[in-house]
Amino acid sequence: MERGDPVTLDLLRGTLDMLVLKTLSRGPLHGYGIAQRIKQNSSDVLQVGEGSLYPALQRLLLQGWVTAEWGTSETNRRARFYGLTKDGRRQLARETDEFRRMVAAIGQVMELA
Amino acid sequence: MRRLWRKLRALRRHDDMARELDEEIRFHLEMMEADGAGRAEFGNVALVREASRESWGWPALEGWLRDLRLALRSLRRTPVASAAAVVSLGVGIGAASAVFSIADAIFFRTLRVPDADALVSVYQRSDDRRAMFSSHAWPHYEMLRDQAGSFQSLAAYSRIPVNARLGRLTERLITELVSNNYFEMLRVQPKVGRAFRPDDGQVAILGERLWRERFGSDPEILGRTLVLNAQAFMVIGVLPDSFQGVVLDWGKPPQLWIPATARAVLPALPFENAGSHWMLVTGRLRPGATVEQAQSEAEAVSTQFYAQHPVDGWKYRPVVLPVQQARFFPAYRASVENYIALLAAVAGLTFLMACFNVANLLLGRAAQRQREFGIQVAMGAGRARLARTLLLEAGLLACGGVAAGLVMASLMTSALSRFDAPFGLPLNLDLSVNPRVAGFAAAAGILTALLAGLAPLRQAWRSDVLGLISGGMRAGGGRRMRLADVLVSAQVAICLVALTGASLFERTMERIQTSDPMFRAGHALMAEVDLLSRGYDEARGQRMLNELLRRVRELPGVEEAAYVKTVPLGGFRGARDVKVNGAQVNVQVNTISPRYFAAAGLPLRQGRDLRDGEASSVVINEQMAERFWPGQSALGRVIELPRTKQQFTVAGVVRDGRMRNFREAQIAPCVYLPLEADYQRMITLYARTGPPPEALLGAVRAAFQDVDRELPFEAGTLEKHLERALAREKLAASSMSGLGAFTALLAAVGLYGLIAVTVSRRSREIGIRMAMGARPAGVVAEVLKRFGWLLAAGAAAGLAACAALSRFAEALVFGVRATDPTAFLMACGLMGIIAALASAAPAWRAAKTDPWQVLRQD
């Protein structure tokens, strides 16, 4: 995949939720960290807009898939760290499965066409 | 389930969560800056916050709550104006609801009996120009009952005074004498006991209220004896409170019912008399029969009846009306409608004025907040949100107004129901605020909110963001103010109508009081003497009357006392045929005891008052003297009563006033006969008193009881009597004056608001003008010029409205013309003063504008 211009990630809700859950599966992060991690791991292609990120985090909190705790950031500031719950892990597995099926299906269609 | 619980918790912990979110966003921004990205890259902070919060749960509900808080806060910022709006709305809604509840009680409350649609009432109407309504003679009723086939049953009823001995006291009960089939025809069931039967004799049915208040709801009431007019009647039933009689305008509701078959023990009731119209007739139509059929049958019966019982003078034609249209004596319905219409107009104008006021308040506020709206729109607030806030503000004011209005309505209704005299006869109405009235008030409130809220909404809707932020405050008059201009002009117009009306009716009151000598008569007490129910013969009755008069005259505080048959301005008069100069003529006849004119304070133009013991002299009024002996002295002339051949000589000529009411086109010729020669069993004792007459009520009552323990006592004061005679005019004058004051106040507030807003909007322009050397006076004139035009437009509209309404008012004024220009000019003058007062403060502020300060503002 070639590196194009960075795209602002205004993905479908479910997709962003999945990316956040996936990102958190490696350990707790604060909001800014999540955005940065997604950007890095997508080689700067996916830029999560704050306008989507924080609403998404609030949604995940309400679903009970993540927890939030106040801690100290790497810059010694108070920051809210999000971590995955057991429910969240299960949800991630479900969504990963579904995502794989979807990608495979889309791939098939694209191959055939 | 768990999600719902978390959402609920989110709702509870709303503020904490909001704070955490804010801190988080702040942290995010700092981190971005540390990484070298600017704030601009973050996007819209407020929007992020908003979007994040929305996921907490009830965005719609929360939005409403938040806007409600916003609206409340914004209303609280101008507490005086908001309170004024609520109070004025309260007055408007209250007045409208009060009038509505009266109209509701009068016109829309149905007779609650089974199948009331089949009921019709039969009246007669005189076949001449006056088209006077009347009831029926008993023989006429009997003929109608027996011959008109379209009636399933036909009943007659009349109210008579009955003296009942209740314990130690003798009391007059309002009694309905009814044909024995009355309750069966109406299908009204007694609560206890049974209805009348054809073979009943001396029996009575109590009203529930009388049973409750006088007999403690005694369950053993049936079979008990009641002494009515000194005759024993047996109680056979109790009627529920829900039935209060067919007609509403016959004084107080009946307390007691007795059957027509008891007539043997009720002396002096004209059952046999074919010329005495005293029975109201209501019947139930046979299934399938129509009002038209009943009408033509009634006409046939009437023709036959009057062929058997010819009457001189006018002829009568029957009129059959559905009972719902006949709950007022038909002749009075028009008068009732007239006054309800007047009240409705007053209430409508009050309500409209209050709406305009609130609209103006919101509009003025919106004008000052244009910049705020602009910023809100720029910050991403949808216009729908803006609209919601504005409508909520109006809605909150309306809620306050409805609450205040309901309180006002119940106050005003009870005040108005005490004002029963304007409706021709006392009304028997249930005026409690019912759900229908409350619903009406609520509907009025919603209407207000929409009317008042839509005005600024239009403005906010059109607002373009840039214009609002940069130029909003600077814009001159411009198109945006036009709606406010219209509102204020309308207020001026309404105010002028109200002030003109107030001036007309106040002058009417004044004219009346100077037009009739009765109004200068001072203190007097009037007591009814009812010998009819005592059943005395004439000799005994005369003795009793003399004895009573002697005792009353001796009471300290009584300056003069006399009897009079018909009290002036009491709504009645009596005409009789007399023989004058050999010809029989119909003139007013009244009966008095000696010294009546001294007691009443009516001046004698010629001759003297009647003397004690004088039975063959009369006093006539000026009109009588002028008509029959023009240019000559009437003293010593002879007047004869053709029926009894009694002859009288004229002893004096008096200047009297109008008899029935002061609206009589002219004072009719009148003869005052001596009581000695024209015995009356019902007469009024008229006593002029030095101290206020209330103080003497007890002593006069004692005199009555000394003469006859069973004699009922009913008395009132002249002041109260005149109040009743003037009640319509007083109602019109006081409601118009109230409206005038209310509208003047609101118009002043409206004008003040508009001028103040204009001055503050134009302050920059004014500053520049002043800096360029304009004189303060010139600036003020320039600012006020526009309001001059507004006032002129309002005055023109007000004049047009007055002209349109004058025809309607013509029937209600007296002694002045409804189109009298003085009233309107006076109103305009008053309006001018109000406008001057309202514009003084803002004009002063405009004149004191400091150019430097203003120009440095932005």
XYZ file of N, CA, C and O in Angstrom, chain B residues 38-189:
608
model
N -1.069 23.414 16.314
C -1.802 24.566 16.871
C -3.178 24.154 17.348
O -3.659 23.057 17.064
N -3.787 25.081 18.065
C -5.137 24.856 18.562
C -6.122 24.672 17.412
O -7.066 23.904 17.514
N -5.813 25.350 16.325
C -6.740 25.318 15.199
C -6.977 23.895 14.727
O -8.060 23.562 14.271
N -5.935 23.033 14.881
C -6.099 21.683 14.374
C -7.093 20.866 15.166
O -7.573 19.843 14.710
N -7.331 21.310 16.384
C -8.245 20.525 17.216
C -9.680 20.593 16.712
O -10.470 19.719 16.948
N -9.948 21.652 15.993
C -11.335 21.793 15.550
C -12.133 22.530 16.608
O -11.590 23.221 17.449
N -13.409 22.372 16.571
C -14.303 23.146 17.415
C -14.461 22.500 18.789
O -15.076 21.456 18.946
N -13.827 23.134 19.794
C -13.826 22.568 21.140
C -15.250 22.356 21.641
O -15.604 21.298 22.157
N -16.061 23.395 21.438
C -17.423 23.337 21.965
C -18.201 22.187 21.329
O -18.961 21.483 21.987
N -17.946 21.998 20.020
C -18.667 20.952 19.319
C -18.262 19.576 19.827
O -19.100 18.688 19.995
N -16.945 19.409 20.065
C -16.460 18.135 20.591
C -17.138 17.846 21.919
O -17.625 16.757 22.188
N -17.179 18.893 22.736
C -17.772 18.738 24.058
C -19.240 18.310 23.931
O -19.695 17.361 24.542
N -19.901 19.036 23.048
C -21.326 18.771 22.842
C -21.540 17.336 22.379
O -22.365 16.609 22.930
N -20.791 16.953 21.348
C -20.985 15.636 20.754
C -20.689 14.550 21.780
O -21.378 13.530 21.840
N -19.661 14.780 22.615
C -19.302 13.771 23.604
C -20.389 13.639 24.644
O -20.729 12.539 25.073
N -20.925 14.779 25.034
C -21.951 14.730 26.070
C -23.200 14.032 25.586
O -23.919 13.413 26.347
N -23.442 14.180 24.276
C -24.687 13.633 23.761
C -24.779 12.145 24.002
O -25.867 11.604 24.182
N -23.617 11.483 24.014
C -23.657 10.033 24.174
C -24.075 9.644 25.592
O -24.371 8.500 25.859
N -24.117 10.614 26.497
C -24.495 10.274 27.865
C -25.950 9.924 28.029
O -26.403 9.555 29.091
N -26.686 10.149 27.037
C -28.054 9.707 27.265
C -29.093 10.522 26.575
O -29.260 10.445 25.394
N -29.770 11.376 27.295
C -30.983 11.969 26.762
C -30.676 13.310 26.123
O -30.973 14.351 26.714
N -30.062 13.306 24.958
C -29.670 14.596 24.390
C -30.880 15.493 24.172
O -30.826 16.674 24.451
N -31.984 14.899 23.727
C -33.154 15.729 23.427
C -33.680 16.349 24.718
O -33.817 17.569 24.839
N -33.888 15.466 25.701
C -34.424 15.928 26.973
C -33.483 16.948 27.601
O -33.890 18.003 28.073
N -32.197 16.564 27.548
C -31.211 17.449 28.156
C -31.205 18.801 27.473
O -31.089 19.834 28.113
N -31.326 18.733 26.132
C -31.352 19.980 25.376
C -32.500 20.861 25.837
O -32.330 22.056 26.082
N -33.656 20.234 26.017
C -34.816 21.010 26.448
C -34.570 21.604 27.832
O -34.820 22.774 28.065
N -34.045 20.731 28.722
C -33.814 21.214 30.083
C -32.840 22.379 30.078
O -33.036 23.386 30.752
N -31.791 22.222 29.270
C -30.775 23.252 29.234
C -31.355 24.556 28.689
O -31.123 25.636 29.213
N -32.150 24.399 27.631
C -32.746 25.603 27.052
C -33.740 26.239 28.010
O -33.885 27.458 28.058
N -34.410 25.375 28.775
C -35.350 25.896 29.760
C -34.603 26.734 30.786
O -35.008 27.836 31.152
N -33.450 26.169 31.229
C -32.632 26.920 32.192
C -32.178 28.238 31.591
O -32.183 29.278 32.239
N -31.791 28.145 30.322
C -31.317 29.339 29.616
C -32.428 30.395 29.555
O -32.200 31.581 29.821
N -33.631 29.915 29.215
C -34.757 30.837 29.095
C -35.063 31.480 30.451
O -35.281 32.684 30.547
N -35.041 30.635 31.489
C -35.295 31.153 32.835
C -34.283 32.221 33.204
O -34.622 33.283 33.713
N -33.015 31.892 32.920
C -31.956 32.830 33.279
C -32.151 34.142 32.524
O -32.018 35.222 33.078
N -32.498 33.994 31.249
C -32.646 35.202 30.438
C -33.834 36.031 30.913
O -33.803 37.252 30.876
N -34.895 35.358 31.397
C -36.038 36.114 31.911
C -35.687 36.781 33.235
O -36.141 37.879 33.537
N -34.860 36.063 34.016
C -34.489 36.618 35.315
C -33.624 37.857 35.175
O -33.549 38.678 36.076
N -32.940 37.951 34.017
C -32.064 39.095 33.834
C -32.859 40.401 33.766
O -32.326 41.473 34.033
N -34.126 40.308 33.342
C -34.969 41.517 33.319
C -36.196 41.249 34.192
O -37.295 41.067 33.674
N -35.994 41.229 35.503
C -37.082 40.784 36.388
C -38.332 41.666 36.307
O -39.450 41.159 36.313
N -38.124 42.975 36.213
C -39.288 43.863 36.223
C -40.135 43.645 34.975
O -41.354 43.464 35.053
N -39.469 43.617 33.824
C -40.211 43.432 32.582
C -40.900 42.076 32.560
O -42.056 41.971 32.138
N -40.202 41.047 33.062
C -40.813 39.714 33.056
C -42.030 39.679 33.968
O -43.075 39.142 33.601
N -41.866 40.257 35.159
C -42.999 40.269 36.095
C -44.158 41.053 35.487
O -45.320 40.632 35.567
N -43.841 42.180 34.837
C -44.898 42.984 34.216
C -45.617 42.162 33.156
O -46.850 42.199 33.052
N -44.829 41.388 32.386
C -45.448 40.572 31.343
C -46.372 39.531 31.948
O -47.497 39.331 31.492
N -45.895 38.864 33.025
C -46.721 37.832 33.659
C -47.994 38.448 34.228
O -49.093 37.922 34.036
N -47.849 39.582 34.896
C -49.034 40.207 35.505
C -50.021 40.652 34.424
O -51.223 40.405 34.526
N -49.485 41.266 33.360
C -50.418 41.750 32.345
C -51.084 40.586 31.632
O -52.275 40.631 31.331
N -50.330 39.517 31.412
C -50.948 38.323 30.827
C -51.997 37.764 31.766
O -53.056 37.313 31.336
N -51.667 37.787 33.061
C -52.621 37.286 34.061
C -53.917 38.069 33.988
O -55.004 37.489 33.991
N -53.796 39.383 33.902
C -55.005 40.201 33.804
C -55.760 39.870 32.517
O -56.977 39.683 32.525
N -55.009 39.758 31.420
C -55.646 39.464 30.138
C -56.338 38.118 30.142
O -57.518 37.998 29.798
N -55.606 37.081 30.550
C -56.177 35.734 30.557
C -57.291 35.653 31.583
O -58.335 35.054 31.342
N -57.075 36.302 32.734
C -58.100 36.273 33.786
C -59.394 36.897 33.306
O -60.465 36.324 33.482
N -59.286 38.063 32.677
C -60.498 38.738 32.204
C -61.199 37.885 31.160
O -62.419 37.691 31.211
N -60.411 37.352 30.231
C -61.022 36.529 29.182
C -61.696 35.310 29.795
O -62.815 34.962 29.426
N -61.032 34.671 30.769
C -61.622 33.468 31.359
C -62.865 33.805 32.161
O -63.833 33.037 32.150
N -62.835 34.930 32.870
C -63.998 35.295 33.679
C -65.210 35.509 32.778
O -66.296 34.985 33.047
N -65.004 36.256 31.695
C -66.120 36.499 30.792
C -66.550 35.203 30.140
O -67.746 34.916 29.992
N -65.565 34.377 29.808
C -65.903 33.093 29.212
C -66.751 32.271 30.174
O -67.736 31.653 29.771
N -66.389 32.269 31.458
C -67.138 31.423 32.382
C -68.566 31.950 32.553
O -69.498 31.172 32.724
N -68.736 33.265 32.475
C -70.093 33.805 32.560
C -70.899 33.445 31.311
O -72.018 32.950 31.395
N -70.267 33.641 30.148
C -70.957 33.299 28.907
C -71.273 31.814 28.888
O -72.359 31.397 28.477
N -70.332 31.022 29.388
C -70.510 29.573 29.443
C -71.722 29.234 30.308
O -72.579 28.446 29.924
N -71.777 29.865 31.490
C -72.865 29.572 32.422
C -74.208 30.023 31.851
O -75.232 29.384 32.063
N -74.190 31.135 31.106
C -75.450 31.678 30.619
C -75.944 30.973 29.358
O -77.104 30.614 29.246
N -75.028 30.770 28.426
C -75.489 30.323 27.118
C -75.301 28.837 26.848
O -75.987 28.263 26.036
N -74.349 28.226 27.516
C -74.001 26.878 27.082
C -74.321 25.795 28.095
O -74.170 24.637 27.817
N -74.711 26.194 29.310
C -75.023 25.145 30.270
C -76.427 24.629 29.969
O -77.381 25.388 29.896
N -76.540 23.351 29.775
C -77.820 22.814 29.347
C -78.636 22.408 30.568
O -78.116 22.135 31.635
N -79.935 22.368 30.340
C -80.859 21.894 31.363
C -80.605 20.394 31.535
O -80.720 19.628 30.592
N -80.239 19.988 32.752
C -79.843 18.591 32.926
C -81.045 17.719 33.293
O -81.238 17.365 34.446
N -81.848 17.432 32.300
C -82.936 16.480 32.498
C -82.862 15.502 31.324
O -82.290 15.836 30.281
N -83.440 14.295 31.492
C -83.356 13.332 30.396
C -84.019 13.884 29.139
O -85.085 14.498 29.228
N -83.363 13.687 28.013
C -83.947 14.008 26.718
C -84.434 15.468 26.635
O -85.562 15.743 26.223
N -83.560 16.384 27.029
C -83.941 17.801 27.095
C -84.226 18.383 25.711
O -84.866 19.424 25.602
N -83.755 17.704 24.657
C -83.949 18.232 23.309
C -85.423 18.264 22.909
O -85.804 19.009 22.027
N -86.223 17.424 23.547
C -87.639 17.355 23.172
C -88.457 18.415 23.900
O -89.664 18.502 23.711
N -87.797 19.227 24.766
C -88.554 20.204 25.545
C -88.646 21.537 24.802
O -87.667 22.002 24.225
N -89.840 22.124 24.837
C -90.021 23.456 24.248
C -90.805 24.316 25.240
O -91.562 23.803 26.055
N -90.563 25.622 25.167
C -91.326 26.544 25.994
C -92.245 27.355 25.092
O -91.910 27.643 23.938
N -93.410 27.691 25.612
C -94.385 28.453 24.834
C -94.554 29.825 25.491
O -94.817 29.918 26.691
N -94.317 30.860 24.694
C -94.553 32.225 25.166
C -95.580 32.868 24.271
O -95.994 32.285 23.269
N -95.990 34.087 24.617
C -96.829 34.859 23.710
C -96.105 36.160 23.432
O -95.309 36.622 24.240
N -96.434 36.712 22.282
C -95.801 37.959 21.900
C -96.880 38.915 21.448
O -97.746 38.521 20.663
N -96.818 40.141 21.917
C -97.867 41.080 21.532
C -97.691 41.447 20.071
O -96.576 41.556 19.568
N -98.834 41.624 19.415
C -98.846 41.752 17.963
C -98.655 43.199 17.534
O -99.133 43.595 16.495
N -98.026 44.010 18.356
C -97.841 45.409 17.963
C -96.367 45.703 17.810
O -95.527 44.818 17.842
N -96.081 46.957 17.667
C -94.728 47.426 17.403
C -93.765 47.003 18.526
O -92.591 46.753 18.304
N -94.270 46.923 19.762
C -93.356 46.641 20.871
C -92.985 45.176 20.981
O -92.005 44.836 21.610
N -93.822 44.310 20.365
C -93.548 42.877 20.357
C -93.144 42.379 21.741
O -92.114 41.761 21.923
N -93.978 42.708 22.748
C -93.638 42.330 24.117
C -93.908 40.855 24.366
O -94.950 40.332 23.990
N -92.968 40.217 25.016
C -93.168 38.821 25.376
C -94.021 38.747 26.640
O -93.928 39.605 27.518
N -94.832 37.696 26.732
C -95.513 37.493 27.999
C -95.742 36.003 28.204
O -95.575 35.196 27.289
N -96.118 35.659 29.440
C -96.433 34.270 29.749
C -97.928 34.058 29.527
O -98.551 34.840 28.818
N -98.492 33.013 30.103
C -99.875 32.653 29.802
C -100.792 32.783 31.014
O -100.329 32.674 32.150
N -102.088 32.969 30.731
C -103.107 32.867 31.784
C -103.373 31.375 32.021
O -103.198 30.554 31.117
N -103.814 31.048 33.241
C -104.034 29.639 33.551
C -105.068 28.984 32.629
O -104.809 27.885 32.104
N -106.218 29.624 32.363
C -107.191 28.984 31.458
C -106.610 28.750 30.064
O -106.929 27.749 29.413
N -105.740 29.656 29.629
C -105.112 29.496 28.317
C -104.211 28.256 28.331
O -104.211 27.453 27.401
N -103.466 28.098 29.426
C -102.612 26.916 29.568
C -103.446 25.641 29.503
O -103.097 24.681 28.806
N -104.569 25.647 30.225
C -105.401 24.439 30.266
C -105.909 24.069 28.879
O -105.920 22.904 28.493
N -106.276 25.080 28.128
C -106.787 24.840 26.786
C -105.679 24.262 25.895
O -105.880 23.304 25.153
N -104.482 24.841 26.035
C -103.335 24.387 25.246
C -103.002 22.937 25.608
O -102.756 22.095 24.738
N -103.012 22.648 26.903
C -102.685 21.304 27.384
C -103.675 20.277 26.824
O -103.305 19.195 26.411
N -104.957 20.669 26.771
C -105.971 19.708 26.377
C -106.097 19.553 24.865
O -106.564 18.525 24.385
N -105.677 20.586 24.109
C -105.960 20.533 22.676
C -104.744 20.356 21.779
O -104.883 19.901 20.656
N -103.564 20.741 22.232
C -102.396 20.662 21.346
C -101.855 19.237 21.369
O -101.311 18.773 22.367
N -102.002 18.539 20.235
C -101.667 17.125 20.202
C -100.185 16.821 20.051
O -99.759 15.695 20.266
N -99.394 17.796 19.650
C -97.983 17.490 19.443
C -97.201 17.455 20.752
O -96.015 17.134 20.758
N -97.874 17.768 21.850
C -97.193 17.668 23.143
C -97.525 16.347 23.819
O -98.689 15.972 23.928
N -96.498 15.672 24.288
C -96.714 14.486 25.093
C -97.310 14.923 26.425
O -98.254 14.347 26.915
N -96.705 15.958 26.997
C -97.288 16.578 28.188
C -96.836 18.023 28.250
O -95.789 18.378 27.713
N -97.651 18.835 28.879
C -97.410 20.273 28.913
C -97.614 20.735 30.352
O -98.634 20.429 30.962
N -96.611 21.450 30.879
C -96.708 21.864 32.277
C -96.652 23.382 32.375
O -96.100 24.055 31.504
N -97.230 23.931 33.443
C -97.164 25.367 33.703
C -96.560 25.575 35.073
O -96.683 24.718 35.955
N -95.866 26.691 35.234
C -95.218 26.949 36.520
C -95.044 28.444 36.701
O -94.948 29.201 35.736
N -95.024 28.855 37.966
C -94.872 30.269 38.262
C -94.236 30.381 39.634
O -94.325 29.466 40.446
N -93.559 31.486 39.898
C -92.978 31.662 41.227
C -93.898 32.538 42.059
O -94.377 33.566 41.577
N -94.131 32.139 43.277
C -94.945 32.962 44.171
C -94.219 33.095 45.501
O -93.438 32.209 45.880
N -94.424 34.199 46.179
C -93.831 34.313 47.510
C -94.684 33.535 48.496
O -95.894 33.636 48.493
N -94.043 32.731 49.329
C -94.766 31.953 50.321
C -94.086 32.163 51.655
O -92.856 32.116 51.743
N -94.879 32.456 52.700
C -94.292 32.633 54.020
C -94.372 31.325 54.776
O -95.438 30.756 54.957
N -93.206 30.863 55.190
C -93.167 29.576 55.874
C -92.779 29.814 57.319
O -91.900 30.634 57.600
N -93.443 29.104 58.232
C -93.013 29.205 59.606
C -91.981 28.110 59.848
O -92.277 26.925 59.771
N -90.752 28.540 60.049
C -89.676 27.585 60.302
C -89.206 27.853 61.725
O -88.549 28.846 61.983
N -89.565 26.981 62.656
C -89.228 27.221 64.045
C -89.986 28.442 64.528
O -91.188 28.572 64.316
N -89.281 29.394 65.124
C -89.952 30.563 65.675
C -90.099 31.673 64.643
O -90.834 32.617 64.845
N -89.346 31.551 63.570
C -89.322 32.635 62.596
C -90.275 32.373 61.432
O -90.495 31.224 61.049
N -90.802 33.461 60.901
C -91.545 33.352 59.650
C -90.635 33.866 58.549
O -90.062 34.940 58.662
N -90.513 33.083 57.510
C -89.551 33.437 56.486
C -90.195 33.293 55.116
O -91.035 32.417 54.912
N -89.775 34.143 54.205
C -90.329 34.020 52.870
C -89.462 33.037 52.071
O -88.255 33.206 51.971
N -90.105 32.025 51.527
C -89.370 31.047 50.730
C -89.699 31.261 49.261
O -90.844 31.574 48.916
N -88.691 31.082 48.439
C -88.929 31.210 47.002
C -89.561 29.914 46.539
O -88.968 28.843 46.626
N -90.779 30.025 46.099
C -91.582 28.831 45.853
C -92.041 28.796 44.417
O -92.423 29.819 43.846
N -91.997 27.612 43.838
C -92.523 27.448 42.497
C -93.847 26.710 42.600
O -93.911 25.625 43.171
N -94.874 27.361 42.065
C -96.197 26.736 41.999
C -96.250 26.067 40.644
O -96.096 26.732 39.621
N -96.447 24.752 40.610
C -96.345 24.040 39.328
C -97.584 23.200 39.089
O -98.242 22.740 40.033
N -97.915 22.996 37.799
C -98.991 22.071 37.485
C -98.537 20.684 37.948
O -97.337 20.392 37.961
N -99.465 19.834 38.324
C -99.091 18.582 38.979
C -98.255 17.649 38.100
O -97.594 16.748 38.598
N -98.285 17.874 36.794
C -97.501 17.006 35.910
C -96.099 17.539 35.632
O -95.397 17.023 34.787
N -95.708 18.599 36.342
C -94.462 19.311 36.048
C -93.241 18.388 36.068
O -92.477 18.313 35.113
N -93.051 17.657 37.168
C -91.840 16.826 37.286
C -91.899 15.628 36.353
O -90.879 15.219 35.797
N -93.109 15.106 36.180
C -93.269 13.976 35.275
C -92.922 14.404 33.848
O -92.247 13.691 33.111
N -93.334 15.644 33.474
C -93.044 16.159 32.138
C -91.533 16.329 31.964
O -90.952 15.924 30.963
N -90.878 16.897 32.970
C -89.434 17.130 32.868
C -88.637 15.836 33.049
O -87.465 15.773 32.695
N -89.264 14.817 33.623
C -88.603 13.558 33.997
C -87.524 13.793 35.043
O -86.416 13.278 34.963
N -87.855 14.625 36.011
C -86.959 14.862 37.138
C -87.445 14.005 38.307
O -88.621 14.029 38.643
N -86.528 13.226 38.853
C -86.881 12.350 39.971
C -86.465 12.986 41.290
O -85.347 13.466 41.411
